[in-house]
mmCIF file of C-alpha atoms in Angstrom:
data_model
loop_
_atom_site.group_PDB
_atom_site.id
_atom_site.type_symbol
_atom_site.label_atom_id
_atom_site.label_comp_id
_atom_site.label_asym_id
_atom_site.label_seq_id
_atom_site.Cartn_x
_atom_site.Cartn_y
_atom_site.Cartn_z
ATOM 1 C CA UNK A 19 0.000 0.000 0.000
ATOM 2 C CA UNK A 20 1.674 3.188 -1.147
ATOM 3 C CA UNK A 21 0.971 6.400 0.699
ATOM 4 C CA UNK A 22 0.399 9.584 -1.214
ATOM 5 C CA UNK A 23 2.573 12.599 -0.599
ATOM 6 C CA UNK A 24 -0.233 14.367 1.290
ATOM 7 C CA UNK A 25 -0.741 11.379 3.624
ATOM 8 C CA UNK A 26 3.001 11.224 4.340
ATOM 9 C CA UNK A 27 3.062 14.931 5.224
ATOM 10 C CA UNK A 28 0.074 14.477 7.545
ATOM 11 C CA UNK A 29 1.741 11.548 9.306
ATOM 12 C CA UNK A 30 5.017 13.450 9.670
ATOM 13 C CA UNK A 31 3.171 16.499 11.013
ATOM 14 C CA UNK A 32 1.345 14.367 13.600
ATOM 15 C CA UNK A 33 4.564 12.652 14.677
ATOM 16 C CA UNK A 34 6.324 15.996 14.933
ATOM 17 C CA UNK A 35 3.461 17.427 17.031
ATOM 18 C CA UNK A 36 3.491 14.425 19.370
ATOM 19 C CA UNK A 37 7.246 14.663 19.832
ATOM 20 C CA UNK A 38 7.070 18.352 20.718
ATOM 21 C CA UNK A 39 4.200 17.681 23.108
ATOM 22 C CA UNK A 40 6.174 14.914 24.839
ATOM 23 C CA UNK A 41 9.174 17.235 25.274
ATOM 24 C CA UNK A 42 7.019 19.916 26.864
ATOM 25 C CA UNK A 43 5.729 17.482 29.482
ATOM 26 C CA UNK A 44 9.248 16.581 30.570
ATOM 27 C CA UNK A 45 10.185 20.130 31.440
ATOM 28 C CA UNK A 46 9.714 20.753 35.132
ATOM 29 C CA UNK A 47 8.986 24.037 36.713
ATOM 30 C CA UNK A 48 11.303 25.243 39.423
ATOM 31 C CA UNK A 49 9.860 26.268 42.769
ATOM 32 C CA UNK A 50 12.183 29.173 43.460
ATOM 33 C CA UNK A 51 14.081 31.280 40.999
ATOM 34 C CA UNK A 52 17.871 31.064 41.096
ATOM 35 C CA UNK A 53 18.282 34.624 42.341
ATOM 36 C CA UNK A 54 16.008 33.865 45.292
ATOM 37 C CA UNK A 55 18.073 30.810 46.217
ATOM 38 C CA UNK A 56 21.213 32.953 46.303
ATOM 39 C CA UNK A 57 19.730 35.438 48.769
ATOM 40 C CA UNK A 58 21.598 34.056 51.793
ATOM 41 C CA UNK A 59 24.969 34.371 50.100
ATOM 42 C CA UNK A 60 24.458 37.519 48.054
ATOM 43 C CA UNK A 61 21.542 39.316 49.691
ATOM 44 C CA UNK A 62 21.613 42.650 51.448
ATOM 45 C CA UNK A 63 21.718 41.099 54.904
ATOM 46 C CA UNK A 64 24.390 38.613 53.879
ATOM 47 C CA UNK A 65 26.803 41.253 52.638
ATOM 48 C CA UNK A 66 26.035 44.911 53.117
ATOM 49 C CA UNK A 67 24.557 44.845 56.601
ATOM 50 C CA UNK A 68 27.302 42.668 58.064
ATOM 51 C CA UNK A 69 29.978 44.863 56.490
ATOM 52 C CA UNK A 70 28.334 48.012 57.844
ATOM 53 C CA UNK A 71 28.056 46.481 61.301
ATOM 54 C CA UNK A 72 31.735 45.575 61.473
ATOM 55 C CA UNK A 73 33.281 48.473 59.538
ATOM 56 C CA UNK A 74 31.115 51.585 59.647
ATOM 57 C CA UNK A 75 28.791 52.014 62.627
ATOM 58 C CA UNK A 76 27.710 55.485 61.512
ATOM 59 C CA UNK A 77 26.433 54.282 58.132
ATOM 60 C CA UNK A 78 24.791 51.319 59.857
ATOM 61 C CA UNK A 79 22.897 53.739 62.068
ATOM 62 C CA UNK A 80 21.802 55.800 59.054
ATOM 63 C CA UNK A 81 20.733 52.670 57.188
ATOM 64 C CA UNK A 82 18.599 51.191 60.009
ATOM 65 C CA UNK A 83 18.053 54.273 62.184
ATOM 66 C CA UNK A 84 19.486 52.226 65.083
ATOM 67 C CA UNK A 85 22.915 51.489 66.493
ATOM 68 C CA UNK A 86 23.981 47.807 66.182
ATOM 69 C CA UNK A 87 23.451 47.187 69.901
ATOM 70 C CA UNK A 88 19.853 48.439 69.739
ATOM 71 C CA UNK A 89 19.224 46.293 66.666
ATOM 72 C CA UNK A 90 20.401 43.206 68.551
ATOM 73 C CA UNK A 91 18.303 44.137 71.587
ATOM 74 C CA UNK A 92 15.206 44.610 69.441
ATOM 75 C CA UNK A 93 15.932 41.388 67.556
ATOM 76 C CA UNK A 94 16.128 39.445 70.837
ATOM 77 C CA UNK A 95 12.749 40.867 71.894
ATOM 78 C CA UNK A 96 10.808 40.272 68.667
ATOM 79 C CA UNK A 97 12.569 37.167 67.362
ATOM 80 C CA UNK A 98 10.140 34.658 68.955
ATOM 81 C CA UNK A 99 7.215 36.570 67.440
ATOM 82 C CA UNK A 100 8.495 36.778 63.866
ATOM 83 C CA UNK A 101 10.229 33.407 63.505
ATOM 84 C CA UNK A 102 8.729 31.167 60.819
ATOM 85 C CA UNK A 103 9.181 27.416 60.292
ATOM 86 C CA UNK A 104 11.304 26.020 57.464
ATOM 87 C CA UNK A 105 9.458 23.662 55.135
ATOM 88 C CA UNK A 106 10.586 20.933 52.788
ATOM 89 C CA UNK A 107 9.916 23.252 49.864
ATOM 90 C CA UNK A 108 11.923 26.273 50.974
ATOM 91 C CA UNK A 109 13.832 27.913 53.756
ATOM 92 C CA UNK A 110 12.023 30.635 55.658
ATOM 93 C CA UNK A 111 13.243 34.207 55.968
ATOM 94 C CA UNK A 112 15.291 34.558 59.142
ATOM 95 C CA UNK A 113 14.139 36.846 61.972
ATOM 96 C CA UNK A 114 17.112 39.183 61.594
ATOM 97 C CA UNK A 115 16.399 39.518 57.879
ATOM 98 C CA UNK A 116 12.714 40.222 58.581
ATOM 99 C CA UNK A 117 13.596 42.868 61.148
ATOM 100 C CA UNK A 118 16.214 44.438 58.871
ATOM 101 C CA UNK A 119 13.725 44.736 56.014
ATOM 102 C CA UNK A 120 11.045 46.135 58.316
ATOM 103 C CA UNK A 121 13.346 48.767 59.786
ATOM 104 C CA UNK A 122 14.769 49.709 56.412
ATOM 105 C CA UNK A 123 11.371 50.116 54.742
ATOM 106 C CA UNK A 124 9.471 51.610 57.669
ATOM 107 C CA UNK A 125 8.387 55.221 57.120
ATOM 108 C CA UNK A 126 9.319 56.521 60.582
#
């Protein structure tokens, strides 16, 4: 049984479509973007804040509106209230990072 040229093209088109469809199913979505996963190593708290705390106390105070000792005192007080649980899917934001973001972005 000989296939006509039109039938061959239809069969090839269907096979091509099925192959593309199969490839799409294999691709998995990632839960967290790569830049989010690097936040502990390259984030603001990981680099800038620690450098300011050790090297330039005046800039640290301008950045957070607190001296480092007051930041630590406040962190010790609110840490039990703002601590979240790590899950199997992702690591939670640490209390010091939460406090740093809150102080940095607060309007007062």
